[in-house]
Amino acid sequence: MELEVRHLRALCAIADNGSVRKAARQLGMTQPSLTTQLRRIENAIGGELFSREPTGTTLTPLGRSVLSRARPIVAEMNALIAEARTAAGRAADARLRIGSTGSRAVPGWLRRLRLRFPAADPTIRTDASPNTLLQMVAAHQLDVVFVHEVEGSPLRVPEGVEERVLVAREPQFVALPETHPAARRPVVALADLAADQWMVDPAVDGEAAGVRRMLAAAGFEPRVVYGDYLTAVDLVAAGEVVTPCQPTSRSRPGMTVRPLEGDPLTVRLLLAARPGAAAPLGIDEVYEDLAAAYREIAWASPAYREWLVRNDTPPPLLQARGRVPVA
């Protein structure tokens, strides 16, 4: 048997406690297990290290010699582990774990964070469900998340998670086939889509309910099917469905993005985090970089830019503490 650091720790514990029974309790072992381990250690060394007496154990001359060499090794190993854990903690603190329900602003957000603080090493986790991401923040699996809340379907924000409003009311547009008669109009009325089949992603919290409320309020029976939005894009281009989309969405071959008349479907954009979770940057810096990225992508999106100009509503300013921009 080769001696390991754990064996040396066991010898130190027995010597310090003067008893195999007490040392076993300290080490979280049973007395028979530690007795067996001591016997193997002594066999490996070739002599007794402790004298067994009715009142406990005492070191033999060989034991004193071995312990004089074992203690510095154990102390050095303890120091090594403590320093490594401290370094690992600093490395973990430097990382910034980001979550998002998906937005074209995310790449610009990450780029700004890396430029502001290269050591932050931001990582991104995407999920269609904002409630899932919020739970991950509460469980310390993510530090900060960018999520949306469909109007009329409040999110379940866990206790201890703080919210900051990025956009109080973002209109949702519609993606429709470029051959659709309504695609020729700059703004589409829901009545023009009464005969169409809508596709929504059931994993997006509140969206299916929001679309059904919107269509019912327009006075026609909702025709809603379910699927992920990657599939929806292909079906829209094929002329099979229409689907709600973010105003920053890009038109693609066979698909056109248009605003809906009266903005009947809106969401609230939020930044959510645990207090102090955005270290080493700070939540203000994280919020400012997200706002700047969102503003950049908003003005770069033709349909959204036209909507913003028409409604005299600029994208969110770089405001600290999540104050809502005035529409």
mmCIF file of N, CA, C and O in Angstrom, residues 76-156:
data_model
loop_
_atom_site.group_PDB
_atom_site.id
_atom_site.type_symbol
_atom_site.label_atom_id
_atom_site.label_comp_id
_atom_site.label_asym_id
_atom_site.label_seq_id
_atom_site.Cartn_x
_atom_site.Cartn_y
_atom_site.Cartn_z
ATOM 1 N N GLU A 76 0.981 21.726 4.565
ATOM 2 C CA GLU A 76 1.215 22.271 3.227
ATOM 3 C C GLU A 76 0.064 21.931 2.287
ATOM 4 O O GLU A 76 -0.365 22.763 1.476
ATOM 5 N N MET A 77 -0.446 20.707 2.392
ATOM 6 C CA MET A 77 -1.571 20.318 1.559
ATOM 7 C C MET A 77 -2.819 21.126 1.903
ATOM 8 O O MET A 77 -3.565 21.558 1.014
ATOM 9 N N ASN A 78 -3.063 21.366 3.195
ATOM 10 C CA ASN A 78 -4.207 22.187 3.610
ATOM 11 C C ASN A 78 -4.094 23.597 3.048
ATOM 12 O O ASN A 78 -5.082 24.180 2.589
ATOM 13 N N ALA A 79 -2.874 24.141 3.092
ATOM 14 C CA ALA A 79 -2.667 25.494 2.565
ATOM 15 C C ALA A 79 -2.882 25.520 1.060
ATOM 16 O O ALA A 79 -3.485 26.457 0.513
ATOM 17 N N LEU A 80 -2.402 24.481 0.363
ATOM 18 C CA LEU A 80 -2.582 24.408 -1.087
ATOM 19 C C LEU A 80 -4.067 24.387 -1.449
ATOM 20 O O LEU A 80 -4.515 25.105 -2.359
ATOM 21 N N ILE A 81 -4.849 23.565 -0.743
ATOM 22 C CA ILE A 81 -6.282 23.451 -1.035
ATOM 23 C C ILE A 81 -6.996 24.766 -0.754
ATOM 24 O O ILE A 81 -7.839 25.225 -1.542
ATOM 25 N N ALA A 82 -6.654 25.404 0.369
ATOM 26 C CA ALA A 82 -7.295 26.679 0.719
ATOM 27 C C ALA A 82 -7.003 27.740 -0.331
ATOM 28 O O ALA A 82 -7.894 28.499 -0.749
ATOM 29 N N GLU A 83 -5.731 27.820 -0.778
ATOM 30 C CA GLU A 83 -5.375 28.816 -1.793
ATOM 31 C C GLU A 83 -6.055 28.516 -3.123
ATOM 32 O O GLU A 83 -6.503 29.435 -3.825
ATOM 33 N N ALA A 84 -6.136 27.226 -3.471
ATOM 34 C CA ALA A 84 -6.789 26.868 -4.730
ATOM 35 C C ALA A 84 -8.265 27.220 -4.700
ATOM 36 O O ALA A 84 -8.822 27.718 -5.687
ATOM 37 N N ARG A 85 -8.932 26.976 -3.557
ATOM 38 C CA ARG A 85 -10.349 27.305 -3.450
ATOM 39 C C ARG A 85 -10.581 28.810 -3.523
ATOM 40 O O ARG A 85 -11.551 29.280 -4.122
ATOM 41 N N THR A 86 -9.673 29.572 -2.905
ATOM 42 C CA THR A 86 -9.790 31.030 -2.979
ATOM 43 C C THR A 86 -9.644 31.514 -4.415
ATOM 44 O O THR A 86 -10.400 32.362 -4.889
ATOM 45 N N ALA A 87 -8.649 30.944 -5.119
ATOM 46 C CA ALA A 87 -8.444 31.323 -6.518
ATOM 47 C C ALA A 87 -9.637 30.930 -7.376
ATOM 48 O O ALA A 87 -10.064 31.683 -8.258
ATOM 49 N N ALA A 88 -10.202 29.743 -7.107
ATOM 50 C CA ALA A 88 -11.381 29.301 -7.864
ATOM 51 C C ALA A 88 -12.554 30.210 -7.592
ATOM 52 O O ALA A 88 -13.343 30.521 -8.487
ATOM 53 N N GLY A 89 -12.695 30.667 -6.350
ATOM 54 C CA GLY A 89 -13.778 31.588 -6.013
ATOM 55 C C GLY A 89 -13.637 32.904 -6.731
ATOM 56 O O GLY A 89 -14.609 33.473 -7.225
ATOM 57 N N ARG A 90 -12.388 33.395 -6.815
ATOM 58 C CA ARG A 90 -12.168 34.654 -7.546
ATOM 59 C C ARG A 90 -12.501 34.481 -9.018
ATOM 60 O O ARG A 90 -13.089 35.354 -9.652
ATOM 61 N N ALA A 91 -12.129 33.329 -9.575
ATOM 62 C CA ALA A 91 -12.426 33.074 -10.991
ATOM 63 C C ALA A 91 -13.926 32.997 -11.222
ATOM 64 O O ALA A 91 -14.443 33.511 -12.214
ATOM 65 N N ALA A 92 -14.641 32.340 -10.286
ATOM 66 C CA ALA A 92 -16.099 32.228 -10.427
ATOM 67 C C ALA A 92 -16.749 33.591 -10.325
ATOM 68 O O ALA A 92 -17.697 33.911 -11.038
ATOM 69 N N ASP A 93 -16.240 34.429 -9.401
ATOM 70 C CA ASP A 93 -16.798 35.775 -9.247
ATOM 71 C C ASP A 93 -16.581 36.608 -10.495
ATOM 72 O O ASP A 93 -17.340 37.515 -10.793
ATOM 73 N N ALA A 94 -15.482 36.319 -11.225
ATOM 74 C CA ALA A 94 -15.180 37.120 -12.412
ATOM 75 C C ALA A 94 -16.091 36.770 -13.579
ATOM 76 O O ALA A 94 -16.259 37.573 -14.486
ATOM 77 N N ARG A 95 -16.660 35.562 -13.567
ATOM 78 C CA ARG A 95 -17.531 35.170 -14.666
ATOM 79 C C ARG A 95 -18.920 35.770 -14.501
ATOM 80 O O ARG A 95 -19.421 35.911 -13.399
ATOM 81 N N LEU A 96 -19.529 36.111 -15.618
ATOM 82 C CA LEU A 96 -20.874 36.659 -15.616
ATOM 83 C C LEU A 96 -21.751 35.737 -16.443
ATOM 84 O O LEU A 96 -21.561 35.611 -17.652
ATOM 85 N N ARG A 97 -22.695 35.073 -15.787
ATOM 86 C CA ARG A 97 -23.559 34.100 -16.458
ATOM 87 C C ARG A 97 -24.882 34.772 -16.816
ATOM 88 O O ARG A 97 -25.670 35.130 -15.954
ATOM 89 N N ILE A 98 -25.106 34.928 -18.102
ATOM 90 C CA ILE A 98 -26.249 35.675 -18.630
ATOM 91 C C ILE A 98 -27.273 34.704 -19.211
ATOM 92 O O ILE A 98 -26.915 33.685 -19.792
ATOM 93 N N GLY A 99 -28.538 35.051 -19.057
ATOM 94 C CA GLY A 99 -29.609 34.300 -19.689
ATOM 95 C C GLY A 99 -30.490 35.228 -20.493
ATOM 96 O O GLY A 99 -30.599 36.418 -20.197
ATOM 97 N N SER A 100 -31.132 34.693 -21.519
ATOM 98 C CA SER A 100 -32.021 35.514 -22.345
ATOM 99 C C SER A 100 -33.049 34.632 -23.023
ATOM 100 O O SER A 100 -32.770 33.474 -23.363
ATOM 101 N N THR A 101 -34.250 35.187 -23.206
ATOM 102 C CA THR A 101 -35.277 34.480 -23.960
ATOM 103 C C THR A 101 -35.060 34.621 -25.462
ATOM 104 O O THR A 101 -35.827 34.083 -26.250
ATOM 105 N N GLY A 102 -34.035 35.324 -25.848
ATOM 106 C CA GLY A 102 -33.727 35.461 -27.274
ATOM 107 C C GLY A 102 -34.025 36.866 -27.756
ATOM 108 O O GLY A 102 -35.159 37.333 -27.680
ATOM 109 N N SER A 103 -33.013 37.536 -28.238
ATOM 110 C CA SER A 103 -33.167 38.893 -28.748
ATOM 111 C C SER A 103 -31.970 39.206 -29.620
ATOM 112 O O SER A 103 -30.842 38.772 -29.329
ATOM 113 N N ARG A 104 -32.199 39.961 -30.678
ATOM 114 C CA ARG A 104 -31.087 40.381 -31.528
ATOM 115 C C ARG A 104 -30.183 41.369 -30.824
ATOM 116 O O ARG A 104 -29.074 41.671 -31.310
ATOM 117 N N ALA A 105 -30.594 41.864 -29.650
ATOM 118 C CA ALA A 105 -29.745 42.772 -28.881
ATOM 119 C C ALA A 105 -28.662 42.032 -28.104
ATOM 120 O O ALA A 105 -27.685 42.649 -27.667
ATOM 121 N N VAL A 106 -28.808 40.716 -27.925
ATOM 122 C CA VAL A 106 -27.883 39.969 -27.071
ATOM 123 C C VAL A 106 -26.443 39.999 -27.587
ATOM 124 O O VAL A 106 -25.514 40.211 -26.800
ATOM 125 N N PRO A 107 -26.168 39.774 -28.884
ATOM 126 C CA PRO A 107 -24.766 39.826 -29.331
ATOM 127 C C PRO A 107 -24.095 41.161 -29.027
ATOM 128 O O PRO A 107 -22.948 41.194 -28.574
ATOM 129 N N GLY A 108 -24.805 42.263 -29.250
ATOM 130 C CA GLY A 108 -24.243 43.572 -28.945
ATOM 131 C C GLY A 108 -24.051 43.775 -27.455
ATOM 132 O O GLY A 108 -23.112 44.458 -27.016
ATOM 133 N N TRP A 109 -24.938 43.209 -26.674
ATOM 134 C CA TRP A 109 -24.813 43.272 -25.205
ATOM 135 C C TRP A 109 -23.543 42.557 -24.743
ATOM 136 O O TRP A 109 -22.742 43.111 -23.969
ATOM 137 N N LEU A 110 -23.347 41.333 -25.228
ATOM 138 C CA LEU A 110 -22.151 40.578 -24.859
ATOM 139 C C LEU A 110 -20.883 41.293 -25.317
ATOM 140 O O LEU A 110 -19.881 41.334 -24.591
ATOM 141 N N ARG A 111 -20.923 41.861 -26.510
ATOM 142 C CA ARG A 111 -19.746 42.565 -27.028
ATOM 143 C C ARG A 111 -19.379 43.747 -26.137
ATOM 144 O O ARG A 111 -18.198 43.959 -25.808
ATOM 145 N N ARG A 112 -20.366 44.489 -25.709
ATOM 146 C CA ARG A 112 -20.104 45.637 -24.841
ATOM 147 C C ARG A 112 -19.572 45.215 -23.475
ATOM 148 O O ARG A 112 -18.686 45.865 -22.913
ATOM 149 N N LEU A 113 -20.126 44.144 -22.930
ATOM 150 C CA LEU A 113 -19.658 43.665 -21.624
ATOM 151 C C LEU A 113 -18.206 43.209 -21.699
ATOM 152 O O LEU A 113 -17.409 43.465 -20.782
ATOM 153 N N ARG A 114 -17.830 42.539 -22.785
ATOM 154 C CA ARG A 114 -16.443 42.081 -22.927
ATOM 155 C C ARG A 114 -15.492 43.264 -23.084
ATOM 156 O O ARG A 114 -14.359 43.229 -22.579
ATOM 157 N N LEU A 115 -15.936 44.300 -23.779
ATOM 158 C CA LEU A 115 -15.088 45.481 -23.933
ATOM 159 C C LEU A 115 -14.956 46.241 -22.623
ATOM 160 O O LEU A 115 -13.883 46.747 -22.289
ATOM 161 N N ARG A 116 -16.035 46.323 -21.869
ATOM 162 C CA ARG A 116 -16.007 47.065 -20.610
ATOM 163 C C ARG A 116 -15.143 46.357 -19.566
ATOM 164 O O ARG A 116 -14.423 46.978 -18.806
ATOM 165 N N PHE A 117 -15.285 45.028 -19.509
ATOM 166 C CA PHE A 117 -14.555 44.267 -18.499
ATOM 167 C C PHE A 117 -14.192 42.905 -19.071
ATOM 168 O O PHE A 117 -14.939 41.944 -18.919
ATOM 169 N N PRO A 118 -13.033 42.808 -19.746
ATOM 170 C CA PRO A 118 -12.662 41.548 -20.401
ATOM 171 C C PRO A 118 -12.623 40.351 -19.456
ATOM 172 O O PRO A 118 -12.908 39.232 -19.871
ATOM 173 N N ALA A 119 -12.273 40.567 -18.181
ATOM 174 C CA ALA A 119 -12.163 39.444 -17.247
ATOM 175 C C ALA A 119 -13.511 38.859 -16.856
ATOM 176 O O ALA A 119 -13.574 37.801 -16.232
ATOM 177 N N ALA A 120 -14.602 39.539 -17.208
ATOM 178 C CA ALA A 120 -15.929 39.046 -16.816
ATOM 179 C C ALA A 120 -16.281 37.743 -17.521
ATOM 180 O O ALA A 120 -17.050 36.944 -17.000
ATOM 181 N N ASP A 121 -15.718 37.529 -18.714
ATOM 182 C CA ASP A 121 -15.933 36.282 -19.456
ATOM 183 C C ASP A 121 -17.417 35.906 -19.488
ATOM 184 O O ASP A 121 -17.802 34.832 -19.036
ATOM 185 N N PRO A 122 -18.285 36.787 -20.018
ATOM 186 C CA PRO A 122 -19.718 36.488 -19.997
ATOM 187 C C PRO A 122 -20.072 35.269 -20.834
ATOM 188 O O PRO A 122 -19.535 35.066 -21.921
ATOM 189 N N THR A 123 -20.987 34.457 -20.305
ATOM 190 C CA THR A 123 -21.520 33.314 -21.030
ATOM 191 C C THR A 123 -23.020 33.507 -21.186
ATOM 192 O O THR A 123 -23.641 34.230 -20.409
ATOM 193 N N ILE A 124 -23.607 32.860 -22.185
ATOM 194 C CA ILE A 124 -25.028 33.073 -22.469
ATOM 195 C C ILE A 124 -25.779 31.747 -22.446
ATOM 196 O O ILE A 124 -25.307 30.746 -22.974
ATOM 197 N N ARG A 125 -26.943 31.756 -21.818
ATOM 198 C CA ARG A 125 -27.873 30.614 -21.817
ATOM 199 C C ARG A 125 -29.206 31.142 -22.340
ATOM 200 O O ARG A 125 -29.736 32.123 -21.814
ATOM 201 N N THR A 126 -29.748 30.520 -23.378
ATOM 202 C CA THR A 126 -31.039 30.943 -23.914
ATOM 203 C C THR A 126 -32.098 29.906 -23.591
ATOM 204 O O THR A 126 -31.816 28.709 -23.530
ATOM 205 N N ASP A 127 -33.303 30.395 -23.377
ATOM 206 C CA ASP A 127 -34.439 29.525 -23.107
ATOM 207 C C ASP A 127 -35.693 30.261 -23.523
ATOM 208 O O ASP A 127 -35.803 31.477 -23.321
ATOM 209 N N ALA A 128 -36.635 29.552 -24.118
ATOM 210 C CA ALA A 128 -37.879 30.195 -24.563
ATOM 211 C C ALA A 128 -38.721 30.668 -23.386
ATOM 212 O O ALA A 128 -39.536 31.573 -23.540
ATOM 213 N N SER A 129 -38.539 30.063 -22.218
ATOM 214 C CA SER A 129 -39.369 30.372 -21.054
ATOM 215 C C SER A 129 -38.705 31.382 -20.132
ATOM 216 O O SER A 129 -37.698 31.071 -19.483
ATOM 217 N N PRO A 130 -39.252 32.595 -20.025
ATOM 218 C CA PRO A 130 -38.685 33.562 -19.078
ATOM 219 C C PRO A 130 -38.796 33.097 -17.633
ATOM 220 O O PRO A 130 -37.914 33.370 -16.826
ATOM 221 N N ASN A 131 -39.868 32.388 -17.292
ATOM 222 C CA ASN A 131 -40.001 31.897 -15.917
ATOM 223 C C ASN A 131 -38.895 30.911 -15.560
ATOM 224 O O ASN A 131 -38.396 30.896 -14.427
ATOM 225 N N THR A 132 -38.492 30.084 -16.521
ATOM 226 C CA THR A 132 -37.392 29.157 -16.285
ATOM 227 C C THR A 132 -36.102 29.907 -15.998
ATOM 228 O O THR A 132 -35.347 29.571 -15.070
ATOM 229 N N LEU A 133 -35.836 30.950 -16.757
ATOM 230 C CA LEU A 133 -34.619 31.743 -16.549
ATOM 231 C C LEU A 133 -34.646 32.456 -15.200
ATOM 232 O O LEU A 133 -33.618 32.529 -14.510
ATOM 233 N N LEU A 134 -35.799 32.967 -14.803
ATOM 234 C CA LEU A 134 -35.905 33.625 -13.506
ATOM 235 C C LEU A 134 -35.639 32.640 -12.367
ATOM 236 O O LEU A 134 -34.981 32.981 -11.374
ATOM 237 N N GLN A 135 -36.136 31.413 -12.511
ATOM 238 C CA GLN A 135 -35.869 30.393 -11.501
ATOM 239 C C GLN A 135 -34.383 30.055 -11.445
ATOM 240 O O GLN A 135 -33.841 29.778 -10.362
ATOM 241 N N MET A 136 -33.699 30.089 -12.573
ATOM 242 C CA MET A 136 -32.272 29.815 -12.599
ATOM 243 C C MET A 136 -31.475 30.916 -11.902
ATOM 244 O O MET A 136 -30.435 30.654 -11.286
ATOM 245 N N VAL A 137 -31.970 32.150 -11.981
ATOM 246 C CA VAL A 137 -31.333 33.239 -11.228
ATOM 247 C C VAL A 137 -31.497 32.997 -9.733
ATOM 248 O O VAL A 137 -30.545 33.106 -8.953
ATOM 249 N N ALA A 138 -32.710 32.643 -9.323
ATOM 250 C CA ALA A 138 -32.966 32.393 -7.906
ATOM 251 C C ALA A 138 -32.138 31.230 -7.382
ATOM 252 O O ALA A 138 -31.729 31.217 -6.219
ATOM 253 N N ALA A 139 -31.862 30.243 -8.250
ATOM 254 C CA ALA A 139 -31.093 29.058 -7.857
ATOM 255 C C ALA A 139 -29.587 29.260 -8.013
ATOM 256 O O ALA A 139 -28.822 28.301 -7.885
ATOM 257 N N HIS A 140 -29.150 30.501 -8.311
ATOM 258 C CA HIS A 140 -27.734 30.833 -8.463
ATOM 259 C C HIS A 140 -27.094 30.118 -9.656
ATOM 260 O O HIS A 140 -25.876 29.962 -9.698
ATOM 261 N N GLN A 141 -27.898 29.714 -10.625
ATOM 262 C CA GLN A 141 -27.363 29.092 -11.834
ATOM 263 C C GLN A 141 -27.069 30.141 -12.906
ATOM 264 O O GLN A 141 -26.285 29.887 -13.821
ATOM 265 N N LEU A 142 -27.716 31.289 -12.819
ATOM 266 C CA LEU A 142 -27.451 32.430 -13.695
ATOM 267 C C LEU A 142 -27.340 33.673 -12.830
ATOM 268 O O LEU A 142 -27.922 33.740 -11.733
ATOM 269 N N ASP A 143 -26.611 34.682 -13.329
ATOM 270 C CA ASP A 143 -26.428 35.918 -12.572
ATOM 271 C C ASP A 143 -27.437 36.993 -12.961
ATOM 272 O O ASP A 143 -27.954 37.706 -12.106
ATOM 273 N N VAL A 144 -27.695 37.120 -14.243
ATOM 274 C CA VAL A 144 -28.593 38.162 -14.728
ATOM 275 C C VAL A 144 -29.274 37.658 -15.988
ATOM 276 O O VAL A 144 -28.664 36.947 -16.789
ATOM 277 N N VAL A 145 -30.564 38.002 -16.169
ATOM 278 C CA VAL A 145 -31.295 37.535 -17.344
ATOM 279 C C VAL A 145 -32.068 38.686 -17.983
ATOM 280 O O VAL A 145 -32.513 39.617 -17.300
ATOM 281 N N PHE A 146 -32.196 38.599 -19.291
ATOM 282 C CA PHE A 146 -32.967 39.547 -20.089
ATOM 283 C C PHE A 146 -34.197 38.791 -20.571
ATOM 284 O O PHE A 146 -34.084 37.871 -21.379
ATOM 285 N N VAL A 147 -35.362 39.163 -20.052
ATOM 286 C CA VAL A 147 -36.585 38.415 -20.348
ATOM 287 C C VAL A 147 -37.696 39.364 -20.759
ATOM 288 O O VAL A 147 -37.584 40.584 -20.614
ATOM 289 N N HIS A 148 -38.780 38.779 -21.270
ATOM 290 C CA HIS A 148 -39.940 39.576 -21.630
ATOM 291 C C HIS A 148 -41.177 39.034 -20.907
ATOM 292 O O HIS A 148 -41.255 37.857 -20.589
ATOM 293 N N GLU A 149 -42.126 39.915 -20.680
ATOM 294 C CA GLU A 149 -43.373 39.564 -20.002
ATOM 295 C C GLU A 149 -44.534 39.969 -20.894
ATOM 296 O O GLU A 149 -44.713 41.151 -21.195
ATOM 297 N N VAL A 150 -45.299 38.995 -21.359
ATOM 298 C CA VAL A 150 -46.439 39.277 -22.232
ATOM 299 C C VAL A 150 -47.506 40.022 -21.425
ATOM 300 O O VAL A 150 -47.847 39.627 -20.313
ATOM 301 N N GLU A 151 -48.026 41.103 -22.001
ATOM 302 C CA GLU A 151 -49.060 41.880 -21.312
ATOM 303 C C GLU A 151 -50.268 40.983 -21.008
ATOM 304 O O GLU A 151 -50.763 40.267 -21.876
ATOM 305 N N GLY A 152 -50.683 40.998 -19.745
ATOM 306 C CA GLY A 152 -51.801 40.177 -19.322
ATOM 307 C C GLY A 152 -51.399 38.824 -18.776
ATOM 308 O O GLY A 152 -52.251 38.076 -18.290
ATOM 309 N N SER A 153 -50.109 38.501 -18.837
ATOM 310 C CA SER A 153 -49.601 37.218 -18.323
ATOM 311 C C SER A 153 -48.365 37.485 -17.463
ATOM 312 O O SER A 153 -47.227 37.315 -17.923
ATOM 313 N N PRO A 154 -48.557 37.924 -16.211
ATOM 314 C CA PRO A 154 -47.423 38.294 -15.362
ATOM 315 C C PRO A 154 -46.471 37.119 -15.133
ATOM 316 O O PRO A 154 -46.901 35.972 -15.010
ATOM 317 N N LEU A 155 -45.195 37.422 -15.094
ATOM 318 C CA LEU A 155 -44.190 36.416 -14.799
ATOM 319 C C LEU A 155 -44.193 36.081 -13.307
ATOM 320 O O LEU A 155 -44.623 36.884 -12.480
ATOM 321 N N ARG A 156 -43.684 34.894 -12.971
ATOM 322 C CA ARG A 156 -43.548 34.477 -11.572
ATOM 323 C C ARG A 156 -42.120 34.796 -11.137
ATOM 324 O O ARG A 156 -41.193 33.999 -11.336
#
